Short mmCIF file of C-alpha atoms in Angstrom, two decimals:
data_model
loop_
_atom_site.label_atom_id
_atom_site.label_comp_id
_atom_site.label_asym_id
_atom_site.label_seq_id
_atom_site.Cartn_x
_atom_site.Cartn_y
_atom_site.Cartn_z
CA UNK Q 1 124.52 206.24 -97.47
CA UNK Q 2 123.95 204.18 -100.69
CA UNK Q 3 126.86 205.90 -102.55
CA UNK Q 4 129.20 204.74 -99.78
CA UNK Q 5 128.20 201.12 -100.30
CA UNK Q 6 129.02 201.50 -103.98
CA UNK Q 7 132.52 202.70 -103.14
CA UNK Q 8 134.90 199.80 -103.80
CA UNK Q 9 137.69 201.05 -101.55
CA UNK Q 10 135.37 201.49 -98.58
CA UNK Q 11 133.87 198.02 -99.00
CA UNK Q 12 137.31 196.37 -99.24
CA UNK Q 13 138.84 198.27 -96.32
CA UNK Q 14 135.75 197.68 -94.16
CA UNK Q 15 135.77 193.98 -95.10
CA UNK Q 16 139.44 193.63 -94.20
CA UNK Q 17 138.80 195.48 -90.94
CA UNK Q 18 135.98 193.06 -90.11
CA UNK Q 19 138.32 190.10 -90.58
CA UNK Q 20 141.01 191.80 -88.50
CA UNK Q 21 138.54 192.40 -85.67
CA UNK Q 22 137.75 188.68 -85.66
CA UNK Q 23 141.47 187.94 -85.48
CA UNK Q 24 142.10 190.47 -82.70
CA UNK Q 25 139.43 189.05 -80.40
CA UNK Q 26 140.30 185.42 -81.08
CA UNK Q 27 143.90 186.36 -80.30
CA UNK Q 28 143.02 188.32 -77.15
CA UNK Q 29 140.88 185.63 -75.56
CA UNK Q 30 142.85 182.58 -76.71
CA UNK Q 31 146.21 183.95 -75.57
CA UNK Q 32 144.77 185.17 -72.27
CA UNK Q 33 143.33 181.78 -71.37
CA UNK Q 34 146.28 179.82 -72.76
CA UNK Q 35 148.90 181.82 -70.86
CA UNK Q 36 146.84 181.66 -67.66
CA UNK Q 37 146.72 177.88 -68.01
CA UNK Q 38 150.44 177.61 -68.70
CA UNK Q 39 151.45 179.87 -65.78
CA UNK Q 40 148.91 178.77 -63.18
CA UNK Q 41 146.96 182.05 -63.36
CA UNK Q 42 150.06 184.15 -62.78
CA UNK Q 43 148.98 187.83 -62.75
CA UNK Q 44 152.46 188.96 -63.82
CA UNK Q 45 152.22 186.90 -66.99
CA UNK Q 46 148.79 188.36 -67.74
CA UNK Q 47 150.12 191.89 -67.12
CA UNK Q 48 153.04 191.16 -69.45
CA UNK Q 49 150.60 190.14 -72.17
CA UNK Q 50 148.82 193.49 -71.83
CA UNK Q 51 152.11 195.41 -71.79
CA UNK Q 52 153.26 193.68 -74.97
CA UNK Q 53 150.07 194.84 -76.67
CA UNK Q 54 150.60 198.52 -75.81
CA UNK Q 55 154.40 198.81 -75.91
CA UNK Q 56 154.68 198.59 -79.72
CA UNK Q 57 152.36 201.59 -80.00
CA UNK Q 58 155.01 203.73 -78.29
CA UNK Q 59 157.98 202.16 -80.05
CA UNK Q 60 156.62 201.85 -83.57
CA UNK Q 61 153.74 204.32 -83.91
CA UNK Q 62 155.81 207.24 -85.16
CA UNK Q 63 158.13 205.01 -87.20
CA UNK Q 64 155.19 203.15 -88.72
CA UNK Q 65 153.36 206.38 -89.50
CA UNK Q 66 156.45 207.89 -91.15
CA UNK Q 67 157.06 204.83 -93.32
CA UNK Q 68 153.34 204.62 -94.16
CA UNK Q 69 153.65 208.15 -95.55
CA UNK Q 70 156.42 206.91 -97.85
CA UNK Q 71 155.13 203.52 -98.93
CA UNK Q 72 152.41 202.53 -101.36
CA UNK Q 73 149.32 202.20 -99.10
CA UNK Q 74 147.83 199.25 -101.03
CA UNK Q 75 151.06 197.27 -100.84
CA UNK Q 76 151.51 198.21 -97.17
CA UNK Q 77 148.15 196.82 -96.01
CA UNK Q 78 148.56 193.65 -98.11
CA UNK Q 79 152.12 192.98 -96.95
CA UNK Q 80 151.15 193.76 -93.34
CA UNK Q 81 148.37 191.18 -93.22
CA UNK Q 82 150.49 188.67 -95.14
CA UNK Q 83 153.34 189.04 -92.65
CA UNK Q 84 150.88 188.60 -89.80
CA UNK Q 85 149.65 185.33 -91.30
CA UNK Q 86 153.18 184.03 -91.93
CA UNK Q 87 154.38 184.99 -88.44
CA UNK Q 88 151.46 183.16 -86.83
CA UNK Q 89 152.39 180.05 -88.84
CA UNK Q 90 155.85 180.18 -87.24
CA UNK Q 91 154.38 180.79 -83.78
CA UNK Q 92 151.95 177.90 -84.24
CA UNK Q 93 154.88 175.62 -85.06
CA UNK Q 94 156.74 176.69 -81.92
CA UNK Q 95 153.68 176.28 -79.69
CA UNK Q 96 153.01 172.83 -81.16
CA UNK Q 97 156.63 171.92 -80.36
CA UNK Q 98 156.10 172.86 -76.71
CA UNK Q 99 157.48 176.41 -76.71
CA UNK Q 100 154.38 177.99 -75.16
CA UNK Q 101 156.25 181.24 -74.48
CA UNK Q 102 156.10 181.91 -78.23
CA UNK Q 103 152.43 182.79 -77.74
CA UNK Q 104 153.52 186.18 -76.39
CA UNK Q 105 155.03 186.95 -79.79
CA UNK Q 106 151.60 186.75 -81.45
CA UNK Q 107 150.49 189.85 -79.56
CA UNK Q 108 153.70 191.73 -80.37
CA UNK Q 109 153.56 190.95 -84.10
CA UNK Q 110 149.91 191.97 -84.41
CA UNK Q 111 150.50 195.24 -82.52
CA UNK Q 112 153.59 196.13 -84.57
CA UNK Q 113 151.96 195.45 -87.94
CA UNK Q 114 148.93 197.58 -87.02
CA UNK Q 115 151.18 200.64 -86.61
CA UNK Q 116 152.01 200.42 -90.33
CA UNK Q 117 148.66 199.30 -91.77
CA UNK Q 118 146.26 201.62 -89.90
CA UNK Q 119 147.75 204.88 -91.26
CA UNK Q 120 147.76 203.35 -94.76
CA UNK Q 121 144.04 202.61 -94.45
CA UNK Q 122 143.47 206.29 -93.61
CA UNK Q 123 145.44 207.28 -96.73
CA UNK Q 124 143.24 205.00 -98.84
CA UNK Q 125 140.12 206.64 -97.41
CA UNK Q 126 141.51 210.10 -98.11
CA UNK Q 127 142.39 209.22 -101.71
CA UNK Q 128 139.34 207.24 -102.72
CA UNK Q 129 136.37 208.13 -100.49
CA UNK Q 130 134.58 211.43 -101.23
CA UNK Q 131 135.00 213.92 -98.42
CA UNK Q 132 131.29 214.13 -97.65
CA UNK Q 133 131.20 210.35 -97.04
CA UNK Q 134 134.24 210.07 -94.77
CA UNK Q 135 132.24 210.64 -91.58
CA UNK Q 136 129.81 207.87 -92.51
CA UNK Q 137 132.68 205.55 -93.45
CA UNK Q 138 134.40 206.05 -90.10
CA UNK Q 139 131.08 205.66 -88.30
CA UNK Q 140 130.55 202.24 -89.88
CA UNK Q 141 134.06 201.02 -89.11
CA UNK Q 142 133.65 202.22 -85.51
CA UNK Q 143 130.36 200.31 -85.36
CA UNK Q 144 132.19 197.16 -86.41
CA UNK Q 145 134.62 197.64 -83.53
CA UNK Q 146 131.72 198.14 -81.12
CA UNK Q 147 130.01 194.96 -82.31
CA UNK Q 148 133.16 193.01 -81.56
CA UNK Q 149 133.55 194.67 -78.17
CA UNK Q 150 130.23 193.01 -77.37
CA UNK Q 151 130.55 189.72 -79.23
CA UNK Q 152 134.31 189.39 -79.62
CA UNK Q 153 135.01 187.96 -76.15
CA UNK Q 154 132.23 185.41 -76.64
CA UNK Q 155 133.58 184.38 -80.05
CA UNK Q 156 137.18 184.14 -78.87
CA UNK Q 157 136.25 182.22 -75.73
CA UNK Q 158 134.08 179.81 -77.70
CA UNK Q 159 136.79 179.01 -80.24
CA UNK Q 160 139.45 178.49 -77.60
CA UNK Q 161 137.31 176.49 -75.19
CA UNK Q 162 136.05 174.18 -77.95
CA UNK Q 163 139.11 173.88 -80.16
CA UNK Q 164 142.18 174.92 -78.15
CA UNK Q 165 145.19 177.14 -78.81
CA UNK Q 166 146.37 175.51 -82.04
CA UNK Q 167 142.98 175.89 -83.73
CA UNK Q 168 142.74 179.47 -82.45
CA UNK Q 169 146.09 180.30 -84.03
CA UNK Q 170 144.87 178.59 -87.18
CA UNK Q 171 141.88 180.95 -87.25
CA UNK Q 172 144.30 183.90 -86.99
CA UNK Q 173 146.26 182.62 -89.98
CA UNK Q 174 143.08 182.22 -92.01
CA UNK Q 175 141.59 185.67 -91.27
CA UNK Q 176 144.84 187.57 -91.89
CA UNK Q 177 145.49 185.66 -95.12
CA UNK Q 178 141.92 186.31 -96.30
CA UNK Q 179 142.24 190.02 -95.40
CA UNK Q 180 145.41 190.26 -97.50
CA UNK Q 181 143.69 188.43 -100.35
CA UNK Q 182 140.64 190.70 -100.58
CA UNK Q 183 142.84 193.81 -100.45
CA UNK Q 184 144.44 192.75 -103.71
CA UNK Q 185 141.27 194.19 -105.30
CA UNK Q 186 142.12 197.70 -104.09
CA UNK Q 187 142.87 200.21 -106.87
CA UNK Q 188 146.49 201.04 -107.55
CA UNK Q 189 147.73 203.72 -105.13
CA UNK Q 190 151.33 204.56 -106.03
CA UNK Q 191 153.34 207.15 -104.16
CA UNK Q 192 155.16 209.98 -105.86
CA UNK Q 193 158.73 208.69 -106.00
CA UNK Q 194 160.26 211.58 -107.93
CA UNK Q 195 162.12 213.18 -104.99
CA UNK Q 196 164.84 211.18 -103.30
CA UNK Q 197 163.68 209.83 -99.93
CA UNK Q 198 164.95 211.86 -96.99
CA UNK Q 199 166.39 210.28 -93.84
CA UNK Q 200 163.81 208.63 -91.59
CA UNK Q 201 164.61 210.77 -88.55
CA UNK Q 202 164.24 213.94 -90.61
CA UNK Q 203 160.81 212.81 -91.78
CA UNK Q 204 159.81 212.06 -88.19
CA UNK Q 205 160.93 215.51 -87.06
CA UNK Q 206 159.00 217.06 -89.94
CA UNK Q 207 155.90 215.17 -88.81
CA UNK Q 208 156.24 216.53 -85.28
CA UNK Q 209 156.78 220.05 -86.61
CA UNK Q 210 153.74 219.64 -88.86
CA UNK Q 211 151.54 218.74 -85.88
CA UNK Q 212 153.05 221.53 -83.80
CA UNK Q 213 152.44 224.03 -86.60
CA UNK Q 214 148.72 223.28 -86.96
CA UNK Q 215 146.56 224.81 -84.19
CA UNK Q 216 143.86 222.14 -84.52
CA UNK Q 217 146.40 219.33 -84.33
CA UNK Q 218 148.16 220.87 -81.32
CA UNK Q 219 144.85 221.08 -79.50
CA UNK Q 220 143.96 217.55 -80.55
CA UNK Q 221 147.26 216.21 -79.18
CA UNK Q 222 146.71 217.85 -75.79
CA UNK Q 223 143.08 216.70 -75.66
CA UNK Q 224 144.08 213.11 -76.45
CA UNK Q 225 146.56 213.22 -73.57
CA UNK Q 226 143.96 214.61 -71.15
CA UNK Q 227 141.24 212.17 -72.21
CA UNK Q 228 143.74 209.31 -72.03
CA UNK Q 229 144.66 210.24 -68.45
CA UNK Q 230 140.98 210.54 -67.51
CA UNK Q 231 140.21 207.14 -69.03
CA UNK Q 232 143.22 205.52 -67.39
CA UNK Q 233 142.11 206.71 -63.94
CA UNK Q 234 138.58 205.30 -64.11
CA UNK Q 235 139.13 202.15 -66.15
CA UNK Q 236 140.74 200.07 -63.37
CA UNK Q 237 138.23 201.36 -60.81
CA UNK Q 238 134.99 200.38 -62.57
CA UNK Q 239 134.89 197.12 -60.65
CA UNK Q 240 135.14 198.99 -57.33
CA UNK Q 241 132.26 201.28 -58.30
CA UNK Q 242 130.25 198.15 -59.07
CA UNK Q 243 130.99 196.63 -55.68
CA UNK Q 244 131.20 199.63 -53.32
CA UNK Q 245 128.66 202.02 -54.80
CA UNK Q 246 126.14 199.57 -56.27
CA UNK Q 247 126.60 196.70 -53.84
CA UNK Q 248 126.92 194.12 -56.62
CA UNK Q 249 129.32 191.22 -57.10
CA UNK Q 250 132.51 192.01 -59.01
CA UNK Q 251 131.36 189.79 -61.91
CA UNK Q 252 128.52 192.25 -62.59
CA UNK Q 253 131.02 194.70 -64.10
CA UNK Q 254 130.84 192.75 -67.37
CA UNK Q 255 127.23 193.84 -67.88
CA UNK Q 256 128.11 197.49 -67.55
CA UNK Q 257 130.96 196.98 -70.02
CA UNK Q 258 128.48 195.35 -72.39
CA UNK Q 259 126.15 198.35 -72.09
CA UNK Q 260 129.05 200.64 -72.97
CA UNK Q 261 129.72 198.45 -76.01
CA UNK Q 262 126.07 198.67 -77.08
CA UNK Q 263 126.34 202.45 -76.71
CA UNK Q 264 129.43 202.47 -78.94
CA UNK Q 265 127.51 200.50 -81.55
CA UNK Q 266 124.47 202.78 -81.36
CA UNK Q 267 126.69 205.86 -81.55
CA UNK Q 268 128.46 204.55 -84.64
CA UNK Q 269 125.15 203.91 -86.40
CA UNK Q 270 123.74 207.33 -85.45
CA UNK Q 271 126.91 209.12 -86.53
CA UNK Q 272 126.98 207.24 -89.84
CA UNK Q 273 123.33 208.04 -90.61
CA UNK Q 274 123.67 211.72 -89.68
CA UNK Q 275 127.27 212.11 -90.85
CA UNK Q 276 126.51 215.32 -92.77
CA UNK Q 277 125.10 217.06 -89.71
CA UNK Q 278 127.90 215.72 -87.50
CA UNK Q 279 130.54 216.98 -89.92
CA UNK Q 280 129.06 220.47 -90.26
CA UNK Q 281 128.88 220.94 -86.50
CA UNK Q 282 132.00 219.11 -85.37
CA UNK Q 283 133.51 222.22 -83.76
CA UNK Q 284 130.44 222.27 -81.50
CA UNK Q 285 130.04 218.50 -81.04
CA UNK Q 286 133.56 217.89 -79.68
CA UNK Q 287 133.39 220.21 -76.62
CA UNK Q 288 129.80 219.13 -75.90
CA UNK Q 289 130.77 215.47 -76.09
CA UNK Q 290 133.71 215.96 -73.74
CA UNK Q 291 131.64 217.96 -71.27
CA UNK Q 292 128.99 215.22 -71.33
CA UNK Q 293 131.72 212.66 -70.61
CA UNK Q 294 132.87 214.75 -67.67
CA UNK Q 295 129.34 215.03 -66.22
CA UNK Q 296 128.70 211.32 -66.84
CA UNK Q 297 131.85 210.42 -64.92
CA UNK Q 298 130.59 212.32 -61.88
CA UNK Q 299 127.13 210.76 -62.09
CA UNK Q 300 128.66 207.30 -62.38
CA UNK Q 301 130.54 207.54 -59.09
CA UNK Q 302 127.65 209.23 -57.27
CA UNK Q 303 125.02 206.74 -58.43
CA UNK Q 304 123.69 204.11 -56.03
CA UNK Q 305 121.28 202.62 -58.58
CA UNK Q 306 122.38 200.02 -61.17
CA UNK Q 307 119.79 201.23 -63.68
CA UNK Q 308 121.15 204.79 -63.54
CA UNK Q 309 124.76 203.61 -63.77
CA UNK Q 310 123.93 201.32 -66.68
CA UNK Q 311 122.11 204.12 -68.48
CA UNK Q 312 125.08 206.43 -68.01
CA UNK Q 313 127.49 203.81 -69.36
CA UNK Q 314 125.28 203.34 -72.41
CA UNK Q 315 125.10 207.09 -73.08
CA UNK Q 316 128.85 207.52 -72.52
CA UNK Q 317 129.42 204.80 -75.11
CA UNK Q 318 127.39 206.78 -77.64
CA UNK Q 319 129.19 210.01 -76.80
CA UNK Q 320 132.64 208.42 -76.97
CA UNK Q 321 131.84 207.10 -80.44
CA UNK Q 322 130.98 210.61 -81.63
CA UNK Q 323 134.24 211.87 -80.14
CA UNK Q 324 136.28 209.19 -81.95
CA UNK Q 325 134.47 209.57 -85.27
CA UNK Q 326 134.68 213.35 -85.38
CA UNK Q 327 138.39 213.31 -84.59
CA UNK Q 328 139.00 210.51 -87.09
CA UNK Q 329 137.30 212.55 -89.81
CA UNK Q 330 139.22 215.67 -88.73
CA UNK Q 331 142.55 213.87 -89.17
CA UNK Q 332 141.65 212.50 -92.61
CA UNK Q 333 140.12 215.73 -93.92
CA UNK Q 334 142.42 218.39 -92.52
CA UNK Q 335 145.81 216.69 -92.70
CA UNK Q 336 147.80 216.72 -95.94
CA UNK Q 337 148.02 213.22 -97.37
CA UNK Q 338 151.81 213.21 -97.09
CA UNK Q 339 151.54 213.66 -93.30
CA UNK Q 340 148.63 211.39 -92.33
CA UNK Q 341 150.84 208.57 -91.07
CA UNK Q 342 153.12 210.84 -89.08
CA UNK Q 343 150.18 212.75 -87.62
CA UNK Q 344 148.68 209.50 -86.36
CA UNK Q 345 152.10 208.44 -85.14
CA UNK Q 346 152.52 211.64 -83.14
CA UNK Q 347 149.03 211.89 -81.63
CA UNK Q 348 147.88 208.31 -80.91
CA UNK Q 349 150.75 207.49 -78.50
CA UNK Q 350 149.74 210.51 -76.42
CA UNK Q 351 146.38 208.92 -75.62
CA UNK Q 352 148.01 205.58 -74.85
CA UNK Q 353 150.57 207.33 -72.68
CA UNK Q 354 147.78 209.20 -70.93
CA UNK Q 355 145.97 205.91 -70.23
CA UNK Q 356 149.12 204.43 -68.71
CA UNK Q 357 149.75 207.55 -66.61
CA UNK Q 358 146.14 207.56 -65.42
CA UNK Q 359 146.28 203.86 -64.60
CA UNK Q 360 149.47 204.40 -62.61
CA UNK Q 361 147.90 207.05 -60.38
CA UNK Q 362 144.39 205.61 -60.15
CA UNK Q 363 145.28 203.39 -57.21
CA UNK Q 364 146.77 206.31 -55.28
CA UNK Q 365 143.68 208.42 -55.91
CA UNK Q 366 141.38 205.54 -54.99
CA UNK Q 367 143.15 205.24 -51.62
CA UNK Q 368 141.90 208.76 -50.90
CA UNK Q 369 138.42 207.90 -52.19
CA UNK Q 370 136.59 206.84 -55.33
CA UNK Q 371 135.12 210.34 -55.42
CA UNK Q 372 138.61 211.85 -55.60
CA UNK Q 373 139.64 209.54 -58.45
CA UNK Q 374 136.51 210.10 -60.51
CA UNK Q 375 136.57 213.82 -59.69
CA UNK Q 376 140.10 214.18 -61.08
CA UNK Q 377 139.07 212.21 -64.17
CA UNK Q 378 136.04 214.47 -64.70
CA UNK Q 379 138.19 217.59 -64.24
CA UNK Q 380 140.70 216.40 -66.87
CA UNK Q 381 137.90 215.71 -69.35
CA UNK Q 382 136.35 219.13 -68.64
CA UNK Q 383 139.75 220.71 -69.32
CA UNK Q 384 139.76 218.89 -72.67
CA UNK Q 385 136.29 220.28 -73.37
CA UNK Q 386 137.53 223.81 -72.66
CA UNK Q 387 140.39 223.33 -75.12
CA UNK Q 388 137.99 221.90 -77.70
CA UNK Q 389 136.11 225.20 -77.87
CA UNK Q 390 139.18 226.61 -79.63
CA UNK Q 391 139.01 224.10 -82.49
CA UNK Q 392 138.20 225.62 -85.86
CA UNK Q 393 137.07 223.98 -89.09
CA UNK Q 394 139.70 224.43 -91.78
CA UNK Q 395 140.25 223.39 -95.37
CA UNK Q 396 143.98 222.95 -95.02
CA UNK Q 397 144.17 219.60 -96.74
CA UNK Q 398 142.98 218.98 -100.22
CA UNK Q 399 140.82 215.94 -100.83
CA UNK Q 400 140.54 214.87 -104.42
CA UNK Q 401 139.27 211.29 -104.55
CA UNK Q 402 139.78 209.43 -107.77
CA UNK Q 403 137.02 207.80 -109.78
CA UNK Q 404 138.57 204.36 -109.60
CA UNK Q 405 136.86 203.53 -106.35
CA UNK Q 406 133.42 203.61 -107.91
CA UNK Q 407 134.34 201.21 -110.68
#
C-alpha cells in the first residue's frame, strides 16, 4: 500500500475524484430540492432531472470514449473540469436572473463531461500506476464513492438548506475549478500523433469490433446487461420490501440504503488491502460474488426481520464493491491502451440500459408479487454468475508504467 501513496498520478487523480464527488452530491441534492420547490413537488420534473442524468451516458458514452482514446488524457481531464466550472458560472447567472429552468442544464453538462474524463482517468492509471497496484488504486477510489453515498446527501442537503441554490452552484464552480487546477501537476501524457486520425465513426466501429473480438470483454458486456436488469428490477421496489415484508414506515428505507453504503465502503477498504489476492483470484471471485448477490436478493425478499435484511444489504454492498473493483481492474489491465475509452463506451451503457429495462418491468413484476420480481432479479444475476465462470485471466494488454509518476 505505501508505494501507491507515493505514486503522484494516483494521488492527483484520487484527489480530483474526491472533489468531483463533493460536486456531484452537492449538485444532486441542491438541484433536487430547488426544482421541487420551483415546480411544487412535481414528480414529472423530478423524473426529468433523473432522465437528464442518465441520457448523456447513452448519447455520449461511445463518442466520449472514442475521443478519449485520441486525445491527450491530461489535457482532457483538465479541460473537462474547466468546462464544467465555466458552464456552471453561466448557469448561475441564468438562475440568478430568474431562469430557474437553467438548473436542469447543470446535470446535463456534468453527465456529458464525465463521459470524456472518466476514460481518460483510466488511461492515466494504465500508463502511470504499476499493474500490481491497480486493484488497490481502484479499491480506494471506490471507497471514496461509498463514503459519499453515505455522507454526500447530508453534505448536499446541508449546503442547500443553509445557503440556497446560488451558493450551492458556487460550490460546484469552486470544486471543479480546484480539480482542474490540481490536475495541472499530472505528468505529460501525449498521444502518438504520427498516423492521421481516422473518421470518428470508423473508430467507434473498431471499438465495438475490439470488444466483440475479446472473449472476456464479450462476457463482461453480457454480464453488465444482466446485472443492470437485475438491479433495475429491485431498486424501485426496496421501499415496498421495507413496508410490506418488514412492516416499517417507508422512511426507514434510508437506513437500509445507508447500510449498503457502509458495505460498499468496507468492501473498498478490504479489496484495497488485499488487492494482490483479489487480483490473482479474480476469475473465481467474479462468479462467487454474482452468485452471492443472487442468493442475497432471495433472502432479502423472504426476510421478515429488519436485522437480517440490514445484514444482507451490508454484505451485498461489500460484494458489489468487489464486483466493481475486479471488473475495473480487468478493463485497465487487459484492454490495450488505445481502446480503453471505446471499451468503456461500449460496455457501460449496457449496464445503464439494463437498469432502465429492469426499472420499466419492475412494476409489472411487482403486480404479480414481490417474490416474482426479486426471483427474476436473482435468476438474472445467477445467469451472470454462470457466464462469469467462463472468464479467463489474460495478458492481452501490455502495461508499462513510466517512472515519472514516482517523481
